[in-house]
CSV table of C-alpha atoms in Angstrom, one decimal:
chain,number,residue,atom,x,y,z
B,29,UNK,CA,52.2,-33.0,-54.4
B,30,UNK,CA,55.0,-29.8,-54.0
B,31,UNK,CA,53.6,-26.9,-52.5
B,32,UNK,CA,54.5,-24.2,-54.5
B,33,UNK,CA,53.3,-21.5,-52.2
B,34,UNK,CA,56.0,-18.9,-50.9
B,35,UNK,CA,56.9,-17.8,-47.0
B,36,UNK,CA,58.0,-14.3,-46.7
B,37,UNK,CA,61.0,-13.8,-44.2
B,38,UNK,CA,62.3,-10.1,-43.5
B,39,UNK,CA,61.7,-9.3,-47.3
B,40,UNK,CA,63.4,-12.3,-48.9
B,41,UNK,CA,61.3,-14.8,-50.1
B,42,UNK,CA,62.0,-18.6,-49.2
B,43,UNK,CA,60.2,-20.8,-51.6
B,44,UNK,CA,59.5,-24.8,-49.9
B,45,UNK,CA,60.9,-26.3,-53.0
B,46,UNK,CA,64.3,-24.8,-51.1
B,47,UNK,CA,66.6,-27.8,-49.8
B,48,UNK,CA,65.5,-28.3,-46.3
B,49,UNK,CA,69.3,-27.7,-45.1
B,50,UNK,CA,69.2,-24.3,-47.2
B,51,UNK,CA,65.7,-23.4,-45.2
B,52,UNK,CA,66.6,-24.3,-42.0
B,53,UNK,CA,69.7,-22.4,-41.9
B,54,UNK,CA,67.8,-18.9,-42.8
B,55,UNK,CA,65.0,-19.6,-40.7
B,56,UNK,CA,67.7,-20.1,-37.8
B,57,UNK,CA,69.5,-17.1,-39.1
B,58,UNK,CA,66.1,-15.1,-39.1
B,59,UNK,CA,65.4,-16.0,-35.3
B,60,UNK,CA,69.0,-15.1,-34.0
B,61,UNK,CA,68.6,-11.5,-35.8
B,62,UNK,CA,65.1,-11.7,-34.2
B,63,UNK,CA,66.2,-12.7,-30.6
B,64,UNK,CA,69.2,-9.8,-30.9
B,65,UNK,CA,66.7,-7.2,-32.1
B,66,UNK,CA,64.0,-7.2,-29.3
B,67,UNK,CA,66.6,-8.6,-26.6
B,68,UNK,CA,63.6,-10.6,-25.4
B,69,UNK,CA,63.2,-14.1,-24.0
B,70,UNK,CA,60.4,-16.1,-25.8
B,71,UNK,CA,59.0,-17.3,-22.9
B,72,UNK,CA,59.1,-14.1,-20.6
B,73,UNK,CA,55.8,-13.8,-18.7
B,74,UNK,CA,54.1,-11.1,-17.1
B,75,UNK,CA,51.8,-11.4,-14.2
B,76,UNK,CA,48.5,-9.9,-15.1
B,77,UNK,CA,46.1,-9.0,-12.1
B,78,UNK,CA,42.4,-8.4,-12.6
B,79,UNK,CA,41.6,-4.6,-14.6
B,80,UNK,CA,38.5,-3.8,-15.4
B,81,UNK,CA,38.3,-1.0,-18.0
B,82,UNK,CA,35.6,0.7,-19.7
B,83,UNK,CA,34.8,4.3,-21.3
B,84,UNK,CA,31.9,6.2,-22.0
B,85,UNK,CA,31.3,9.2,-24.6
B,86,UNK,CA,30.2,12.1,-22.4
B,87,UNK,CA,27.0,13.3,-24.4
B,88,UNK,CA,25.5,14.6,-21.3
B,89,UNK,CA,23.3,13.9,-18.6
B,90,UNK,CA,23.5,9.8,-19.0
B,91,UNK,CA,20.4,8.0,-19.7
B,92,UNK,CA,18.1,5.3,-19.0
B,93,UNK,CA,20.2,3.4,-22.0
B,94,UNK,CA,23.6,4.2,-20.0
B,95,UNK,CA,22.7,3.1,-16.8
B,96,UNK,CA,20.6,0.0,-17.4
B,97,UNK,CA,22.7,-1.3,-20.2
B,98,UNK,CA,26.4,-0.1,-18.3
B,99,UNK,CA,26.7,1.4,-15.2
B,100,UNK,CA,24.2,-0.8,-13.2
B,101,UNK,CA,26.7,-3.8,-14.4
B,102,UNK,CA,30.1,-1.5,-13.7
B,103,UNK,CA,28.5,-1.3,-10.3
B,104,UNK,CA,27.7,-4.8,-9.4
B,105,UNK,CA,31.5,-5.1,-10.4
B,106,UNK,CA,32.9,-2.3,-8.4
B,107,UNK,CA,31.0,-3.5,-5.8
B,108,UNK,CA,31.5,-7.2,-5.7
B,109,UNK,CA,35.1,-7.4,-6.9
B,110,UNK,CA,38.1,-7.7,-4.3
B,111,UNK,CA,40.7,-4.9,-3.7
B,112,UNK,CA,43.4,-6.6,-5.7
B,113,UNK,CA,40.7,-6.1,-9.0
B,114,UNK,CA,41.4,-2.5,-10.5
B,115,UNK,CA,38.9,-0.3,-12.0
B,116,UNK,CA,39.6,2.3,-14.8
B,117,UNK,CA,36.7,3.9,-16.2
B,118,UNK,CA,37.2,7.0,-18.8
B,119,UNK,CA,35.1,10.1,-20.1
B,120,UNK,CA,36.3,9.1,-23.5
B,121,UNK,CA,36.3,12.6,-25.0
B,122,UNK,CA,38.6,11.8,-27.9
B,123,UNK,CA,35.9,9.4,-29.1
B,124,UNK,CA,33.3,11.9,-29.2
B,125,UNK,CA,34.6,14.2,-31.6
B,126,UNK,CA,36.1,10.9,-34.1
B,127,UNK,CA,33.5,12.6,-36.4
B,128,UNK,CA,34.1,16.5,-35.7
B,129,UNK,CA,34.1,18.8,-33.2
B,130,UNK,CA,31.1,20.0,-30.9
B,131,UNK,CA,30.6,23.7,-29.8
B,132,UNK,CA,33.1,24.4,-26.5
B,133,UNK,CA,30.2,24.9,-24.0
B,134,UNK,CA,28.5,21.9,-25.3
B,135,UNK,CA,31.3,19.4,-25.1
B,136,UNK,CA,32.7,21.1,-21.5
B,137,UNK,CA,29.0,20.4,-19.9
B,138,UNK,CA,28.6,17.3,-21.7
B,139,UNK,CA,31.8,16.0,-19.8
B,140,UNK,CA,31.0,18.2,-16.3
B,141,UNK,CA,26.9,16.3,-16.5
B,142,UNK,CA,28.4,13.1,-17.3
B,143,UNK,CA,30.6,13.2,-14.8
B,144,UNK,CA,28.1,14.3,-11.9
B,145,UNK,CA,26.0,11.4,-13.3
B,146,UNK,CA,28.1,8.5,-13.1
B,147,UNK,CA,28.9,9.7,-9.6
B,148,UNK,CA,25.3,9.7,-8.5
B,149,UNK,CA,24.3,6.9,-10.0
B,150,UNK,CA,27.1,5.2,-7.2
B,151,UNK,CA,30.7,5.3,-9.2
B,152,UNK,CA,33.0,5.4,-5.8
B,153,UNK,CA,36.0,7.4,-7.0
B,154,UNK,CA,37.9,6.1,-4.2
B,155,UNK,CA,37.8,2.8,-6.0
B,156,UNK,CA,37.0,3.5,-9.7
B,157,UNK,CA,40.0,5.4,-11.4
B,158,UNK,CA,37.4,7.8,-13.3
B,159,UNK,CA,39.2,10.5,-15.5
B,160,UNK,CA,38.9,12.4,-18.7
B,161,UNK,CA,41.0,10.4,-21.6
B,162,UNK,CA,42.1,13.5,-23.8
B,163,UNK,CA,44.2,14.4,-19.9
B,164,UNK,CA,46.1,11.0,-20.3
B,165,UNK,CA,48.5,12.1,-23.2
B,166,UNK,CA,49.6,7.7,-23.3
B,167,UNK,CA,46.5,6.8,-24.8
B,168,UNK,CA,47.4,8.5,-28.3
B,169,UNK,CA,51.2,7.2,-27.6
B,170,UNK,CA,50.1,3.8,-27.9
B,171,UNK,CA,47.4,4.1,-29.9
B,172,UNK,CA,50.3,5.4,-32.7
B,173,UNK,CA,52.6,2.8,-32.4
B,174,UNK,CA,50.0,-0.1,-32.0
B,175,UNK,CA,48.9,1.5,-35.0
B,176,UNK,CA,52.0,-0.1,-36.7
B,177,UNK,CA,49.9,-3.5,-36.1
B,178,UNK,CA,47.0,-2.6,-37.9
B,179,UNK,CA,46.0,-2.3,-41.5
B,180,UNK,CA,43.9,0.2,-43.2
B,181,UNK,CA,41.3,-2.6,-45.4
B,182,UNK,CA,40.6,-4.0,-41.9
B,183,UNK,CA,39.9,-1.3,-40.3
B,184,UNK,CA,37.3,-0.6,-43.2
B,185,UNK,CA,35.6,-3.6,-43.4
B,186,UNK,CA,34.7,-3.3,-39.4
B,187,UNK,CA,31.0,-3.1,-39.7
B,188,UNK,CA,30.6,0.1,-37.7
B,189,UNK,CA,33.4,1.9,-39.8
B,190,UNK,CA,30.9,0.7,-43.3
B,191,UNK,CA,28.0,2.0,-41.5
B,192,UNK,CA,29.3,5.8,-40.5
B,193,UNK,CA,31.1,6.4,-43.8
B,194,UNK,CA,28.2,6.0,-45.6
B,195,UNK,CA,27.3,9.3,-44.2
B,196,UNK,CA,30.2,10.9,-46.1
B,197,UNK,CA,30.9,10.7,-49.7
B,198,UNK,CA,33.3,8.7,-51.3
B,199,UNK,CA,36.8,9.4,-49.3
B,200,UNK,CA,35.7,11.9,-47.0
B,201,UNK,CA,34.7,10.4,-44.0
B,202,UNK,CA,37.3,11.5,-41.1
B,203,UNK,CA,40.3,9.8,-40.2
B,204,UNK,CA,39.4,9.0,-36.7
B,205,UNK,CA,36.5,7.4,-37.8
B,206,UNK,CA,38.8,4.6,-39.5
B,207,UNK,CA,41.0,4.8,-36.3
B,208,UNK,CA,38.7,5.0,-33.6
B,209,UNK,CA,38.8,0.7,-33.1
B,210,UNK,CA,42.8,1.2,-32.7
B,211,UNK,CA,42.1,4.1,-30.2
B,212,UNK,CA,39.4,1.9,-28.1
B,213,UNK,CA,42.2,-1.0,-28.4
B,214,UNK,CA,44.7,1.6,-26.9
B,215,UNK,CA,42.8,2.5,-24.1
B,216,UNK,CA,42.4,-1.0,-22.6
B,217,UNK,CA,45.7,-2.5,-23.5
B,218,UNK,CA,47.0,0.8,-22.0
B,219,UNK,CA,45.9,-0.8,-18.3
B,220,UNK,CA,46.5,-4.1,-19.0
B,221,UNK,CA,42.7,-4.5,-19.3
B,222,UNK,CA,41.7,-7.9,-18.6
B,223,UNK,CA,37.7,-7.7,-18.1
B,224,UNK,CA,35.9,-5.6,-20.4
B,225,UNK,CA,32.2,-4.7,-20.0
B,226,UNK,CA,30.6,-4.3,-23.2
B,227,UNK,CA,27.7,-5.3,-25.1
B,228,UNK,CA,27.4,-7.2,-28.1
B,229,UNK,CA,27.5,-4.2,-30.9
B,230,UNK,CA,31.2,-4.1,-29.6
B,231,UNK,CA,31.9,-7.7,-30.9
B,232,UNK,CA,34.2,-6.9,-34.0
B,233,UNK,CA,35.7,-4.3,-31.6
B,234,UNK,CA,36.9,-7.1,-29.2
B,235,UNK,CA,38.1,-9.2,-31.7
B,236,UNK,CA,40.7,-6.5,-33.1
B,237,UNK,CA,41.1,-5.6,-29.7
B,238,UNK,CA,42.1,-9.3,-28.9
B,239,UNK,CA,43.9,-9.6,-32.0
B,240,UNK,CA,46.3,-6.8,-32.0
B,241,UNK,CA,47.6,-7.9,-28.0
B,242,UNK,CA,48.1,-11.1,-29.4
B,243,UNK,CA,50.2,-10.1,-32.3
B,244,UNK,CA,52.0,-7.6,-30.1
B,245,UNK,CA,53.2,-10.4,-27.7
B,246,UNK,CA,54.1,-12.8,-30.4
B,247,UNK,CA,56.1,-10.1,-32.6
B,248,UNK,CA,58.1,-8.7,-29.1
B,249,UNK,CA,58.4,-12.1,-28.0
B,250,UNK,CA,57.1,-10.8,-24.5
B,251,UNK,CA,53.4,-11.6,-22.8
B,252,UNK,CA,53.0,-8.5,-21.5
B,253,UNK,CA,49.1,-7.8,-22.8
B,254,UNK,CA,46.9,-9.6,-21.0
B,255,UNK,CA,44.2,-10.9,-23.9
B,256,UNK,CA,41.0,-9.1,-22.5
B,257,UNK,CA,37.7,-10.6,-22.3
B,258,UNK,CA,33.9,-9.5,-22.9
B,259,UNK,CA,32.2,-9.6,-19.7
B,260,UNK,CA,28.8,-9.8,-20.6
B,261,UNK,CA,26.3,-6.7,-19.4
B,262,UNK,CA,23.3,-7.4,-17.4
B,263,UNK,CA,20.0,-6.5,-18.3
B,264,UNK,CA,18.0,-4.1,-16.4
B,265,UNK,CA,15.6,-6.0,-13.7
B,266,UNK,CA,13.5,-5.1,-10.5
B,267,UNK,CA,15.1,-7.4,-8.4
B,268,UNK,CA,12.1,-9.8,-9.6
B,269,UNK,CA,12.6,-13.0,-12.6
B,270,UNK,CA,11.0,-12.3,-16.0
B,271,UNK,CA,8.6,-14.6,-14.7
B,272,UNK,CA,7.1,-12.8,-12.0
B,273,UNK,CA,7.4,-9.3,-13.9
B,274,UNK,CA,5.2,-10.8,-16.3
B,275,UNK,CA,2.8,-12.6,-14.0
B,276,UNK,CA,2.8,-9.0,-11.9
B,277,UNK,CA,1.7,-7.1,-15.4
B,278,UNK,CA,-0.1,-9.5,-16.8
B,279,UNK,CA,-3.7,-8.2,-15.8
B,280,UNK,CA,-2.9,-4.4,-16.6
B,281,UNK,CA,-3.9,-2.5,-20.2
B,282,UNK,CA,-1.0,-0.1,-21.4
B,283,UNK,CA,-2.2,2.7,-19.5
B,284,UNK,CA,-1.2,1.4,-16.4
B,285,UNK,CA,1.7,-0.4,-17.3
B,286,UNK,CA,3.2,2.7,-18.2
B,287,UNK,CA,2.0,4.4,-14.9
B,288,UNK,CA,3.6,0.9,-12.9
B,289,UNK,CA,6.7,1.7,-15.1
B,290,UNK,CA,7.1,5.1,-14.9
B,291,UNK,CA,6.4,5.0,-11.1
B,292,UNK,CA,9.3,2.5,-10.7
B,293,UNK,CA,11.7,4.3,-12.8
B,294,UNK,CA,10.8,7.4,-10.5
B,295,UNK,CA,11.2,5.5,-7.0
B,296,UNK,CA,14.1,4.1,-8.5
B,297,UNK,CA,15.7,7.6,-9.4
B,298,UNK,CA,14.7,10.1,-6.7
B,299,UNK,CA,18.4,9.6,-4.7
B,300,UNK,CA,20.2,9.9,-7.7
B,301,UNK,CA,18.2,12.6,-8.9
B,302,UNK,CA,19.2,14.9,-5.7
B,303,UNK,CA,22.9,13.4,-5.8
B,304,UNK,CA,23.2,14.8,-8.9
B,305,UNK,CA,21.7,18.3,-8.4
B,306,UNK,CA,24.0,18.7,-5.6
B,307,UNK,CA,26.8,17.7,-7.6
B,308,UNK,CA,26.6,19.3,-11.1
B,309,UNK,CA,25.9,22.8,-8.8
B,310,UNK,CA,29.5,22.2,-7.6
B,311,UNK,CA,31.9,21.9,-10.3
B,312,UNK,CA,35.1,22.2,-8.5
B,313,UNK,CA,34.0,18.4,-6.9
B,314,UNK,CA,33.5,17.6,-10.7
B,315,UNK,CA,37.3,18.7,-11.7
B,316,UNK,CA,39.0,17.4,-8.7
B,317,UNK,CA,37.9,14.3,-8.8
B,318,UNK,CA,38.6,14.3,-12.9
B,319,UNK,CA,42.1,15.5,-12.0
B,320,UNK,CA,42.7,13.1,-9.1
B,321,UNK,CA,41.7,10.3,-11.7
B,322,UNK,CA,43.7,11.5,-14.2
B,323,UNK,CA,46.7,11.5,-12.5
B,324,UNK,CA,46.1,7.7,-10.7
B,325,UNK,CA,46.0,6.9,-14.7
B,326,UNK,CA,48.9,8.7,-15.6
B,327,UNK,CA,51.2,6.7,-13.0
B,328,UNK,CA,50.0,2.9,-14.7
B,329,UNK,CA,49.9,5.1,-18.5
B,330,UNK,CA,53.7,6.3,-17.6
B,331,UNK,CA,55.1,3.3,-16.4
B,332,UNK,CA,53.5,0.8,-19.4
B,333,UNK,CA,54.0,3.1,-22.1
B,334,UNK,CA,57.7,3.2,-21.0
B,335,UNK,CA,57.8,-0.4,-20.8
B,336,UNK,CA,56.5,-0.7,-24.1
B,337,UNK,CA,58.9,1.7,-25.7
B,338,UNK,CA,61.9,0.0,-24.3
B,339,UNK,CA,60.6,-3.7,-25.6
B,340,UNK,CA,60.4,-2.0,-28.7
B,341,UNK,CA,63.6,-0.2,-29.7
B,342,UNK,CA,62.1,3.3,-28.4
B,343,UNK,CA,63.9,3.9,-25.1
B,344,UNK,CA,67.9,4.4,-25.4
């Protein structure tokens, strides 16, 4: 049976009913003009060490739900990797206002405690890159021209995206809301993020992420993103199996599970407690360490963005 469906080739349509002679000579046509417009070999590979990357939305002092659920894991990686992995981890501040902005004072000592926080809870500056995203101008460079890759109905059926605009009316939820996934894919790709810690409600996130570095390599010709992938989060523990937490709680009643619990949680965060004191009553730490960050990001940020402009036509 003929296939009557059409390919589409640099605007002209090349239906299969074509003579195979006739379709052969355009498609070899197509990939010279291809071949002279990126000046790229095919094949060209990359060499793509180990970068972790992450961010986190500074909304304060972090809590129990940030450092069970993220930092404990960033840790055991920081810790455990090494020194040929990388680790970039941002204050993503761009993300937080992707639905408005919040009052100055609030959003400068939402950054200033987060900062002091992941720092006490054991983020090692000298080998976590930790900086404030809005000070690395390259993230909104690439987020723009991956941008180019993207399409506004996929971006809008993203689960999250559904969810948020149903806050607004009809056509009024905020731009960066819709472009906040192409943002997050930005920031990664940005590194050359290969390991990304993130939990599950990220999924469809990590799948456009995926998605767009694979469909920047094939249209360039070059593999130069790395195609990142979900490390998994681990759960907060005692050190003990479920097992033995439930065989240690087993003969309490609420009341003193909670006391048991909240006794833990207390033993567990009286050092980071008085780290953070110390730090959050010393802001100039806070900003020089930001700043240091921020400028170890900038040197990858310049160089790649660069790159990418010159396999793209940008750089004359």
């Amino acid at each position: 049976m003929l296939c009557f469906r059409r390919l589409a080739f640099h605007n002209r349509n090349v239906s299969l009913l074509e003579s195979d002679s006739a379709l052969m000579t355009y498609l070899a046509r197509c990939c010279w003009l291809y071949g002279a417009r990126y000046k790229c070999d095919i094949a060209e590979r990359f060499h793509h060490p180990k970068v972790y990357f992450s961010g986190i939305q500074p909304t304060g002092v972090p809590h129990l739900g940030n450092y069970f659920g993220f930092i404990q894991s960033w840790l055991r990686f920081q810790d455990s990797e090494p020194s040929t992995s990388a680790f970039y981890l941002s204050i993503a501040d761009y993300h937080a206002i992707s639905t408005g902005f919040l009052p100055r004072k609030q959003m400068r000592s939402n950054i200033l405690h987060m900062t002091a926080g992941l720092l006490a809870c054991g983020i090692n500056p000298e080998r976590t890159v930790l900086f404030q995203q809005s000070e690395v101008y390259e993230h909104t460079n690439l987020m723009f021209m991956l941008g180019a890759l993207q399409t506004v109905t996929k971006l809008q059926r993203l689960p999250q995206y559904k969810d948020k605009a149903k806050r607004y009316k009809s056509g009024e939820a905020p731009v960066n809301l819709l472009i906040y996934p192409v943002l997050q894919a930005a920031d990664v790709l940005l590194y050359k993020g290969t390991h990304i810690p993130v939990g599950d409600d990220q999924k469809q996130h990590m799948n456009l992420l995926t998605d767009l570095a694979v469909h920047f390599n094939s249209i360039v010709g070059v593999d130069y993103f790395p195609v990142p992938v979900q490390v998994t989060l681990f759960s907060a523990t005692s050190g003990k199996t479920i097992d033995e937490i439930i065989n240690d709680c087993a003969a309490m009643d609420t009341k003193h599970f909670k006391e048991a619990l909240a006794n833990a949680i207390d033993e567990h965060f009286a050092p980071i407690r008085e780290k953070y004191n110390n730090l959050i009553n010393d802001e100039r730490i806070l900003k020089n360490i930001l700043e240091n960050g921020a400028q170890k990001a900038r040197e990858i940020a310049a160089k790649n963005v660069d790159e990418i402009k010159d396999i793209i036509g940008l750089k004359i």
